Short mmCIF file of C-alpha atoms and ligand atoms in Angstrom, two decimals:
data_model
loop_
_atom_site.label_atom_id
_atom_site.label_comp_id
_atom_site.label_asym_id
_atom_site.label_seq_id
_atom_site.Cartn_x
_atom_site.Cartn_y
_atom_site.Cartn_z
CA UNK A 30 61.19 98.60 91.39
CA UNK A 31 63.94 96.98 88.89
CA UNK A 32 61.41 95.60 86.64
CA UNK A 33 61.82 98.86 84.38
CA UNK A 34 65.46 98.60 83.75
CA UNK A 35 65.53 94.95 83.41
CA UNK A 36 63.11 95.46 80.58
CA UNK A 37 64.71 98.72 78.84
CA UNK A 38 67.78 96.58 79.24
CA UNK A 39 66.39 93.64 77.09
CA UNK A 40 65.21 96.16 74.79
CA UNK A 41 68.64 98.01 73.65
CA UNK A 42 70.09 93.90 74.01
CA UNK A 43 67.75 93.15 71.38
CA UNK A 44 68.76 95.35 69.02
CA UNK A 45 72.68 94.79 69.83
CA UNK A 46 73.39 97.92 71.64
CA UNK A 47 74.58 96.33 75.41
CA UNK A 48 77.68 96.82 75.98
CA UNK A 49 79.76 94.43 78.03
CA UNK A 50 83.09 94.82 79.75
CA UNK A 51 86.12 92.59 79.60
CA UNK A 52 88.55 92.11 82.45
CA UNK A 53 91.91 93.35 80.43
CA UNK A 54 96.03 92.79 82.05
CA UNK A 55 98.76 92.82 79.82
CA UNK A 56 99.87 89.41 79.00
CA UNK A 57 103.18 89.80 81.13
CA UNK A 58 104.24 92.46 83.90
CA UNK A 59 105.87 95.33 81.87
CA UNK A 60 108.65 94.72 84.17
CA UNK A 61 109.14 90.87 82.66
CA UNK A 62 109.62 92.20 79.13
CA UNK A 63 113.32 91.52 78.05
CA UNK A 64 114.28 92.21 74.39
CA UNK A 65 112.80 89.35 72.80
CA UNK A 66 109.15 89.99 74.38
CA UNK A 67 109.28 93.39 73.77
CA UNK A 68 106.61 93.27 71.12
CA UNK A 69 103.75 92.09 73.69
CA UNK A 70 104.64 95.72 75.74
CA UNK A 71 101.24 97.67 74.93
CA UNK A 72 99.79 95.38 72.48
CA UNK A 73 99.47 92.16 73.90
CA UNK A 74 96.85 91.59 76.78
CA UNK A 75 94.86 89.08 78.31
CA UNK A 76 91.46 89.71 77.73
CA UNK A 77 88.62 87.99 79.37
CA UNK A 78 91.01 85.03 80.17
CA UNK A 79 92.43 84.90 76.36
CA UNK A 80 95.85 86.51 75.14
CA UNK A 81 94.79 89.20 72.45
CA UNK A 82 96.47 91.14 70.26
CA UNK A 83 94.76 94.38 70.73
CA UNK A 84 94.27 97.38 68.45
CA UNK A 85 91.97 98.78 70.88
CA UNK A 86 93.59 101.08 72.87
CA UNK A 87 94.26 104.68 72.40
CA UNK A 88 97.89 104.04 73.88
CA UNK A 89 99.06 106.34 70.25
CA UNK A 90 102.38 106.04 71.20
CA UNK A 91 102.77 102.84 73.24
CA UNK A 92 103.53 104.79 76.55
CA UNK A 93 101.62 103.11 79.14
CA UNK A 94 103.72 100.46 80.10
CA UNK A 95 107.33 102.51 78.85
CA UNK A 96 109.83 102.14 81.21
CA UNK A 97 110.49 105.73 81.92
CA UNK A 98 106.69 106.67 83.07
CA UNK A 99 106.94 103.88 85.19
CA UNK A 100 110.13 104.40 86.88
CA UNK A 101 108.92 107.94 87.17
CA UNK A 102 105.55 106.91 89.12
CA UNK A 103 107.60 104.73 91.62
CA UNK A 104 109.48 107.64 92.18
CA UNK A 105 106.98 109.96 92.54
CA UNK A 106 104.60 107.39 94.81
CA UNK A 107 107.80 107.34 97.43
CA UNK A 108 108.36 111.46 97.16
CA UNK A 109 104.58 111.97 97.27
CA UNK A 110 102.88 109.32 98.44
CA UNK A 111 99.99 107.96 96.62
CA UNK A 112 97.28 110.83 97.26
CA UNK A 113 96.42 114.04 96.49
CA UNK A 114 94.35 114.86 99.58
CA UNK A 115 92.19 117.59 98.50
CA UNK A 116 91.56 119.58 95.77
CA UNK A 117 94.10 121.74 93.45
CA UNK A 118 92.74 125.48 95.19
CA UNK A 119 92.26 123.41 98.50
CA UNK A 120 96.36 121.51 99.22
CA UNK A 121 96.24 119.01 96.20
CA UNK A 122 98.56 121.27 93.43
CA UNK A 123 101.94 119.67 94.37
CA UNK A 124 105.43 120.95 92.95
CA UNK A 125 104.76 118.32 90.35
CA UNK A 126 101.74 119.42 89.02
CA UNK A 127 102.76 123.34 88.59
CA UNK A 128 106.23 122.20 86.55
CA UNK A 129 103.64 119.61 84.12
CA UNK A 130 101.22 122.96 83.45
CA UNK A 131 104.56 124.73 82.52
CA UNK A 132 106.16 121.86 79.80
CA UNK A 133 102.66 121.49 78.66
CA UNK A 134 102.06 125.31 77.80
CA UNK A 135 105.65 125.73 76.53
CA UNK A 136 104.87 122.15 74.39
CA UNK A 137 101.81 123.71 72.64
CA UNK A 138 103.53 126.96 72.31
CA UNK A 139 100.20 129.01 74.18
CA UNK A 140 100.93 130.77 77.55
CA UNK A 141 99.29 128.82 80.28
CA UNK A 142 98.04 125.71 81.24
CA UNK A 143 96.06 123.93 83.46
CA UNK A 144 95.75 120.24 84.32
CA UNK A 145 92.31 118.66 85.13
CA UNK A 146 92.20 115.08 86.44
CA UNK A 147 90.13 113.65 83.32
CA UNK A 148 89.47 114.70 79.97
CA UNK A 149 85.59 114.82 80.63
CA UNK A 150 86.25 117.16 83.82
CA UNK A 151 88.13 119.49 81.73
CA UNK A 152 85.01 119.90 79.11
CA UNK A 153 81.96 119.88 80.93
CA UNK A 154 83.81 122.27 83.23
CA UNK A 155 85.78 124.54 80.91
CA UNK A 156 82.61 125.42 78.80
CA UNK A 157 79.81 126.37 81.40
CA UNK A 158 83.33 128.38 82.48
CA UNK A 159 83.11 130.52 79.50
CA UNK A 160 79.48 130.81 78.22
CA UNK A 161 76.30 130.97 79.84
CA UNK A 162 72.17 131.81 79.56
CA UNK A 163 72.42 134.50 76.66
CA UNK A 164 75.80 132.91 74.67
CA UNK A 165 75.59 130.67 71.90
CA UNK A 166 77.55 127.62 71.19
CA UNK A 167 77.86 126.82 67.79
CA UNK A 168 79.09 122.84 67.65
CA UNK A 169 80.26 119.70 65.02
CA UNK A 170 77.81 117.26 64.87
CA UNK A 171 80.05 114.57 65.55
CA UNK A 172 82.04 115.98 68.41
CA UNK A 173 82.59 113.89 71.52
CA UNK A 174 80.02 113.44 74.05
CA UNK A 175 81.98 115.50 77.16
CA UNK A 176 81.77 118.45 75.06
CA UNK A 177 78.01 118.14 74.06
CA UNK A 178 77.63 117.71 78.17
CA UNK A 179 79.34 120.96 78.68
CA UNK A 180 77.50 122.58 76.53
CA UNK A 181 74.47 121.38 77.80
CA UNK A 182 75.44 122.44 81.36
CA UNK A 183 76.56 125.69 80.62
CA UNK A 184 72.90 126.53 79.51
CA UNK A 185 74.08 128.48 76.43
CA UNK A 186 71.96 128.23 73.14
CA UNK A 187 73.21 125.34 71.29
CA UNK A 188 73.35 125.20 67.60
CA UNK A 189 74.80 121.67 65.81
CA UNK A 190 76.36 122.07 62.85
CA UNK A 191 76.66 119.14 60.14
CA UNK A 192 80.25 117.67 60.07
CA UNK A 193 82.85 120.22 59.19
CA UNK A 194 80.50 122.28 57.49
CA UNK A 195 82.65 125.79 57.11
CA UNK A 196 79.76 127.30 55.43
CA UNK A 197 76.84 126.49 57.75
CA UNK A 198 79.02 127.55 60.78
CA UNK A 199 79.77 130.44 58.81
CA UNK A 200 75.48 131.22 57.70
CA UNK A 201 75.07 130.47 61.66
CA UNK A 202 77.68 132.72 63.02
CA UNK A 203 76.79 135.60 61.20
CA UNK A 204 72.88 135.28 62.19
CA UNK A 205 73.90 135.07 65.73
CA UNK A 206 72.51 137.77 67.93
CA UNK A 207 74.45 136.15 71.00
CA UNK A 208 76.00 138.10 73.59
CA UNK A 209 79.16 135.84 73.48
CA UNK A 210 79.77 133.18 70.24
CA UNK A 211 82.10 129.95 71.31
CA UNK A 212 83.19 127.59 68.33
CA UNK A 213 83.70 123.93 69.94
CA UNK A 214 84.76 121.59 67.69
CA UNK A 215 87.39 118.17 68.11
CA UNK A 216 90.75 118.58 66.30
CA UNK A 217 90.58 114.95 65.53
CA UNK A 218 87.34 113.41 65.55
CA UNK A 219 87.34 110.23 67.48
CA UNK A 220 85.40 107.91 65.37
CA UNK A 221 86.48 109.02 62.46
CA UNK A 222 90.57 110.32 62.94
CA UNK A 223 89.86 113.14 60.58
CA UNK A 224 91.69 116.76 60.96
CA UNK A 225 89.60 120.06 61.88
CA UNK A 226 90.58 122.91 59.57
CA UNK A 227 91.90 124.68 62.69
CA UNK A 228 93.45 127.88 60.24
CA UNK A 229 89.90 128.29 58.82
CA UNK A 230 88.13 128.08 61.98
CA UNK A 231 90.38 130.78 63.86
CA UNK A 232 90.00 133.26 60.71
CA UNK A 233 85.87 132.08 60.87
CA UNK A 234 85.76 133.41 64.47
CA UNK A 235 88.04 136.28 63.70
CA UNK A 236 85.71 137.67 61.17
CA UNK A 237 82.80 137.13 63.35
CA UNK A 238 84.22 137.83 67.53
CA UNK A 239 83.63 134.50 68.55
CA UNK A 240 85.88 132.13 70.47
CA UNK A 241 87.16 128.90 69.32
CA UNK A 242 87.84 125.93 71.66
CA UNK A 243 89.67 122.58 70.27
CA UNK A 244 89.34 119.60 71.72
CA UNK A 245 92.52 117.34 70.85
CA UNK A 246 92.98 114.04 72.61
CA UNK A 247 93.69 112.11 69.25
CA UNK A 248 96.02 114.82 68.08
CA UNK A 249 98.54 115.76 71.08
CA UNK A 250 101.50 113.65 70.79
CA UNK A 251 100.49 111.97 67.56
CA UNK A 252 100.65 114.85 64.81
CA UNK A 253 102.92 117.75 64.54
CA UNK A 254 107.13 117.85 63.88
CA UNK A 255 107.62 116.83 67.56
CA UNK A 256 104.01 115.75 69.25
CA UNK A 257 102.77 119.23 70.00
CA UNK A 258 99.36 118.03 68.17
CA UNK A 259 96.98 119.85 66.11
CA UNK A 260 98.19 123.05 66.46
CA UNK A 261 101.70 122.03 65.25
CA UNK A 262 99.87 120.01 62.42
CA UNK A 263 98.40 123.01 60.73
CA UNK A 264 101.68 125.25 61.52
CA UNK A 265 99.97 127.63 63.80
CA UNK A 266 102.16 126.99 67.17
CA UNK A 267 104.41 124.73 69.26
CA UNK A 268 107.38 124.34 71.09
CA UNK A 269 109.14 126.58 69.07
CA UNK A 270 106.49 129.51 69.96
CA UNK A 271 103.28 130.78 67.88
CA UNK A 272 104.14 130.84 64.16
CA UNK A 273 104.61 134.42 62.78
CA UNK A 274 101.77 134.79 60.59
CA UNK A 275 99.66 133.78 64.22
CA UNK A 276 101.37 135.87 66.67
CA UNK A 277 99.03 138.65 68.86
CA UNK A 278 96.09 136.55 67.05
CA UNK A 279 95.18 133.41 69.46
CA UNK A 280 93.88 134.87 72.05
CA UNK A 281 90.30 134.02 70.97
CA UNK A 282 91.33 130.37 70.91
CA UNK A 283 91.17 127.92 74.11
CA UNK A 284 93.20 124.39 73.20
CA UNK A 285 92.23 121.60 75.32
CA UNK A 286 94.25 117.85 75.03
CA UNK A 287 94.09 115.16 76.77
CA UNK A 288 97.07 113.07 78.50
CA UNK A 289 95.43 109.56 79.32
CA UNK A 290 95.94 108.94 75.34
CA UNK A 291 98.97 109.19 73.51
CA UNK A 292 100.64 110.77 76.56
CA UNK A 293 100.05 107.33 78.11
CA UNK A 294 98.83 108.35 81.71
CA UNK A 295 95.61 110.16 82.56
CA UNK A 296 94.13 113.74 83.12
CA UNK A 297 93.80 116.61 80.32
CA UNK A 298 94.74 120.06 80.23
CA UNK A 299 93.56 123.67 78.65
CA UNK A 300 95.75 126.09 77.17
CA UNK A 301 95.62 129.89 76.56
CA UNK A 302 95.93 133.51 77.11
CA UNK A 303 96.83 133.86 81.10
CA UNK A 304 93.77 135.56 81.62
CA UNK A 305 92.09 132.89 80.28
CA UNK A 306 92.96 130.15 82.33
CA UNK A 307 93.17 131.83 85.35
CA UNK A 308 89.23 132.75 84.56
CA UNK A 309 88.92 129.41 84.08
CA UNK A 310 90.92 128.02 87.32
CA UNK A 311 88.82 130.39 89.38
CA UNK A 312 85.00 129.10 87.57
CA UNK A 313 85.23 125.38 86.40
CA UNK A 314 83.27 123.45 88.69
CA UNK A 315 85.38 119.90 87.77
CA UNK A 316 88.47 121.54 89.12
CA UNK A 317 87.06 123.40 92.25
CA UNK A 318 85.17 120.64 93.44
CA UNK A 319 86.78 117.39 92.82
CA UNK A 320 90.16 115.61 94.07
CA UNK A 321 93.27 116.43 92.27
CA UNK A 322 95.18 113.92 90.04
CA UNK A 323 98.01 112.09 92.51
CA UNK A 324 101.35 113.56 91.63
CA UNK A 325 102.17 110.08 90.43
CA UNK A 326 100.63 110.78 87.77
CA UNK A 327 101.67 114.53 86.95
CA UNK A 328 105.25 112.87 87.34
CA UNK A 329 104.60 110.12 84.80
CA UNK A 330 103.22 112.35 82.57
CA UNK A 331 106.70 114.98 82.78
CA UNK A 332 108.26 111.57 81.92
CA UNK A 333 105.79 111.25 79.08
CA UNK A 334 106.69 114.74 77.74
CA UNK A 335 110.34 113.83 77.64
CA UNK A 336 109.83 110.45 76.21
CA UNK A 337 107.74 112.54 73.04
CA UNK A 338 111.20 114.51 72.42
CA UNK A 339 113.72 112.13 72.42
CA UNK A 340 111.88 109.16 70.68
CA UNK A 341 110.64 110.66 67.61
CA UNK A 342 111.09 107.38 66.00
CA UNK A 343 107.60 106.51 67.50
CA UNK A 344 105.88 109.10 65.44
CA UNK A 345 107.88 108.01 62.40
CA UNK A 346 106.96 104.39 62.87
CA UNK A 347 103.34 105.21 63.80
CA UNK A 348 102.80 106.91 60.23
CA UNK A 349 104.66 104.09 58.52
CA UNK A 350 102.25 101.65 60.07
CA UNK A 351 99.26 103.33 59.11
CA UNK A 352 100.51 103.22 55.39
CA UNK A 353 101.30 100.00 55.90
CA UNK A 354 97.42 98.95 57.34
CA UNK A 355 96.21 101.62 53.97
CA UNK A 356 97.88 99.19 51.31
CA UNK A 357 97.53 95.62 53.64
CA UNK A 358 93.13 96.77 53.89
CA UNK A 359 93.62 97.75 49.62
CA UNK A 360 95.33 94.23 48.76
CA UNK A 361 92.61 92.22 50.64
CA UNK A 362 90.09 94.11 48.63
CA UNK A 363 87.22 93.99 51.59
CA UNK A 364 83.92 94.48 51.08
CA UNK A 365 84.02 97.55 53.96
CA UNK A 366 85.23 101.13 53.63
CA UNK A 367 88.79 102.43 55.31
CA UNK A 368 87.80 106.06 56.11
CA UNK A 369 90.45 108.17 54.70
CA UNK A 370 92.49 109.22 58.07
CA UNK A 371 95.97 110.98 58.78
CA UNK A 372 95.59 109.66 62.15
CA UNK A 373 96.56 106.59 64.39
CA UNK A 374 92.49 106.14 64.23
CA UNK A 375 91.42 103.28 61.14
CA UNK A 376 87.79 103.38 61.07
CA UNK A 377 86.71 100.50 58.83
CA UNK A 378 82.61 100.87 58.32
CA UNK A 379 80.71 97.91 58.13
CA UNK A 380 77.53 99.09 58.54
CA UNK A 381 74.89 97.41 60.62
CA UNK A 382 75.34 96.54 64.60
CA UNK A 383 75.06 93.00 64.08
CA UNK A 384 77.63 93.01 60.80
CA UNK A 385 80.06 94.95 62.87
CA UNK A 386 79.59 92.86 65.82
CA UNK A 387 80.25 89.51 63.85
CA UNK A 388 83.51 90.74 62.07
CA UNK A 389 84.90 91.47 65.57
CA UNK A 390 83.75 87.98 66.61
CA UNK A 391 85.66 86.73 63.63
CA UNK A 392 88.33 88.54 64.49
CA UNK A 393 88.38 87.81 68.14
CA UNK A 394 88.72 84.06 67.29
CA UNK A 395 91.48 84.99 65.46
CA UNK A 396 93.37 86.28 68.73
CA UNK A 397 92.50 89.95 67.66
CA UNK A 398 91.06 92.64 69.71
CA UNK A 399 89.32 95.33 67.65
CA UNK A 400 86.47 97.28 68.92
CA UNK A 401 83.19 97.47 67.46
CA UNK A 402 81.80 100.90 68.14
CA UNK A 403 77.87 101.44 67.34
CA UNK A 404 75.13 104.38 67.75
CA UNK A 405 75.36 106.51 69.63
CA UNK A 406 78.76 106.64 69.65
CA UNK A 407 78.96 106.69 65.77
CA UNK A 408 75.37 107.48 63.12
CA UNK A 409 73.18 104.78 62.59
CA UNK A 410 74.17 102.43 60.20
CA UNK A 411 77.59 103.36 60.34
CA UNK A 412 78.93 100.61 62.82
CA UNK A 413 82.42 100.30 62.58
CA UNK A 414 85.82 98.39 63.27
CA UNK A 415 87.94 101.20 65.40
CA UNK A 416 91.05 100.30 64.42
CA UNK A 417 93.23 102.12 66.72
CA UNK A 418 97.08 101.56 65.59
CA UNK A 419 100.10 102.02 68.24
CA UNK A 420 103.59 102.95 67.55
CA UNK A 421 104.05 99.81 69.49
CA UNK A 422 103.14 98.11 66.88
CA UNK A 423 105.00 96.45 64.81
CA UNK A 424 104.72 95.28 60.90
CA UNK A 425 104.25 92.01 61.64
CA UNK A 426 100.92 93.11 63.98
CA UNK A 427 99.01 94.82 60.85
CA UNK A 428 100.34 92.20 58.60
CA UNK A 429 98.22 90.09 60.74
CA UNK A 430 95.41 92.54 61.25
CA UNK A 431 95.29 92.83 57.19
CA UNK A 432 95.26 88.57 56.76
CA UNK A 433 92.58 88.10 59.51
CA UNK A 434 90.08 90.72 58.09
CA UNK A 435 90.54 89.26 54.61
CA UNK A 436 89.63 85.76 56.31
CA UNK A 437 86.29 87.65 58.30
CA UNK A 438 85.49 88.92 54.96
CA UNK A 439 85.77 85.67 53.26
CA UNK A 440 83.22 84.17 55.89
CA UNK A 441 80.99 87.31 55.70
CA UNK A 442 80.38 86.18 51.89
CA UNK A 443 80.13 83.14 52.83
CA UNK A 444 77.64 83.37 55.21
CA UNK A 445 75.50 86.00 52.87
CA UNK A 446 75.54 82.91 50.14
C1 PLP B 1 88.72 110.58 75.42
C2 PLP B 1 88.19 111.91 75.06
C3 PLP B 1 87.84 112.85 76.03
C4 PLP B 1 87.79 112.49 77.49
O1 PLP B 1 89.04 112.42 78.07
P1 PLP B 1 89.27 111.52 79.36
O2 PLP B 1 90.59 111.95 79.86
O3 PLP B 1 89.21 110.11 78.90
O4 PLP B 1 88.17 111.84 80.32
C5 PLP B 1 87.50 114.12 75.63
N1 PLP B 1 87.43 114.44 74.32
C6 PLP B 1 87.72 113.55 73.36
C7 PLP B 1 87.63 113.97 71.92
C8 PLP B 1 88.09 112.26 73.69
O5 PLP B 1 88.35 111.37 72.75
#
């Protein structure tokens, strides 16, 4: 019976696209870290058996081993115990949960919220939520893969756009015959760290009575004055409220984030008009028929929320190390591309599987852990380093990031000579 797999399996291993997966710890137990250590907290692990410095995570703001979210889970694990028990519409929506959907509305300055366990959950459930047989979704061609899967289950018409293509959405929005139009795009795109134009979009779908639905893990708590993400970022809304020029005009727009990412913890939420999310409580599939999140983890994540107000400095320092990585990657003068990027997301293309996959060997040797991510996560011939930056962090890290890769690229020549 096997015999099929084991072959399809030698097939994608021949041309480099296995994947395997490494056994990961941090190096010590957050709770061992005294001052001096403190630079191993979120960037040191053990990987595989080997200590790593790791730029691999998408731990933005170095929050999943903070003190506060974890003081705040042993709290909540003796309040709550450790399970949910059901679902949210079922007995699983605790006290906890219902005061995180309020500071994560009020954060992203939109009405409502609602928390979904996983990030995935909340797309291929929100979407089939909103549009269905006789809709149209109109959708970047590099957006992640839960919101292609929602898409596909909702059983809309799909159209994929080319990469921020304003015009082409705009030629395919206006030939659109659909019943109902929904715009999906990512705020940051994850292989990449580029920024939708969120302003243009919302006036695009304006103009033509379509909805628009951002997806922002990479943005929430990295970009905007205080964290509130992509919104913030382009001055449309945040904790101070919806910006005047955007009031009584974002109720067309459904904001989606996720919390296992710079937040630190797990789960996702959407964000909206009332009416909105309450149509979307009562339809999405993920959050009818699946377990709730513990409340450990809606308590952690209230912790998070604090932590992103009154440690602004991580933001700061997170943007300071991503110049810093811009000019180290310039000096070396390597032969592979930085893609320009606002974002704590430093793609560096390489190009081929097997080119990608040796400079993270190199690296690797060097007691670095950088991902190589390959098709179909990223276009062919497009392999790339996914250098994911932390604000825990600090100089010295991409000082040694910068020296390594300009050692890989040295044996790169080498080996091409
Ligand atoms: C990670 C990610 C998700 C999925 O979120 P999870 O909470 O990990 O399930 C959704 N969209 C984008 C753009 C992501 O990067």
């Amino acid at each position: 019976m096997t015999g099929l797999f084991d072959k399809e399996l030698a097939r994608l291993n021949a041309v480099h696209l296995t994947r395997k997966r490494r056994q990961v710890a941090p190096l010590m137990a957050p709770a061992d870290l005294g001052a001096q250590d403190e630079s191993l907290r979120g960037t040191t692990y053990v990987i595989d058996g080997q200590a790593r410095l790791s730029f691999g995570s998408n731990d933005y703001l170095g929050l999943s081993q903070h003190p506060a979210l974890i003081a705040a889970a042993q709290e909540a694990a003796a309040r709550y115990g450790v399970g949910a028990t059901a679902s949210p519409l079922v007995c699983g929506h605790s006290p906890a949960h219902e005061a995180l959907e309020q500071q994560l509305a009020a954060r992203v300055g939109l009405p409502r919220a609602l928390y979904f366990y996983a990030g995935y959950a909340a797309n291929v459930g929100t979407i089939p939520a909103l549009v269905g047989r006789g809709d149209a979704v109109f959708s970047d061609a590099l957006n992640h893969a839960c919101l292609i899967d929602g898409i596909r289950l909702s059983r809309a018409e799909s159209h994929i756009l080319p990469h921020a293509d304003l015009a082409a959405l705009e030629a395919a929005l206006q030939a659109s015959t659909a019943r109902r139009k929904l715009v999906v795009t990512d705020a940051v795109f994850s292989m990449d760290g580029n920024v939708a134009n969120v302003p243009a979009l919302l006036e695009m779908c304006e103009r033509h009575d379509a909805w628009l639905m951002i997806d922002d893990a990479h943005g929430f708590g990295v970009l905007g004055e205080r964290g509130e993400g992509t919104l913030s970022y382009h001055g449309i809304a945040g904790l101070h409220g919806v910006a005047p020029q955007w009031r009584g005009r974002l109720d067309r727009l459904i904001y989606m984030a996720t919390l296992g990412k710079a937040a630190g913890v797990a789960g996702a939420f959407i964000a909206g008009e009332p009416s909105l999310v309450e149509w979307v409580m009562q339809k999405a599939r993920t959050y009818m028929f699946a377990t709730a999140a513990p409340a450990i983890v809606a308590e952690s994540l209230r912790a998070a929320m604090r932590v992103m107000l009154d440690e602004p400095e991580r933001r700061d320092h997170l943007r300071a190390l991503q110049g810093r990585l811009r000019e180290g990657v310039d000096a070396a003068r390597l032969p592979w591309t930085l893609m320009s990027s606002d974002t704590a997301i430093q793609p560096l293309v390489i190009g081929s599987n097997a080119d990608a996959l040796a400079v993270m060997a190199q690296l690797d040797e060097q007691g670095l852990w950088v991902p190589a991510i390959r098709p179909p996560t990223v276009p062919e011939g497009t392999a790339r380093l996914r250098i994911s930056l932390s604000a825990a962090h600090t100089v010295e890290h991409v000082d040694r990031l910068c020296a390594a890769l300009a050692l890989a690229a040295k044996s790169a020549s080498q080996a091409v000579a």
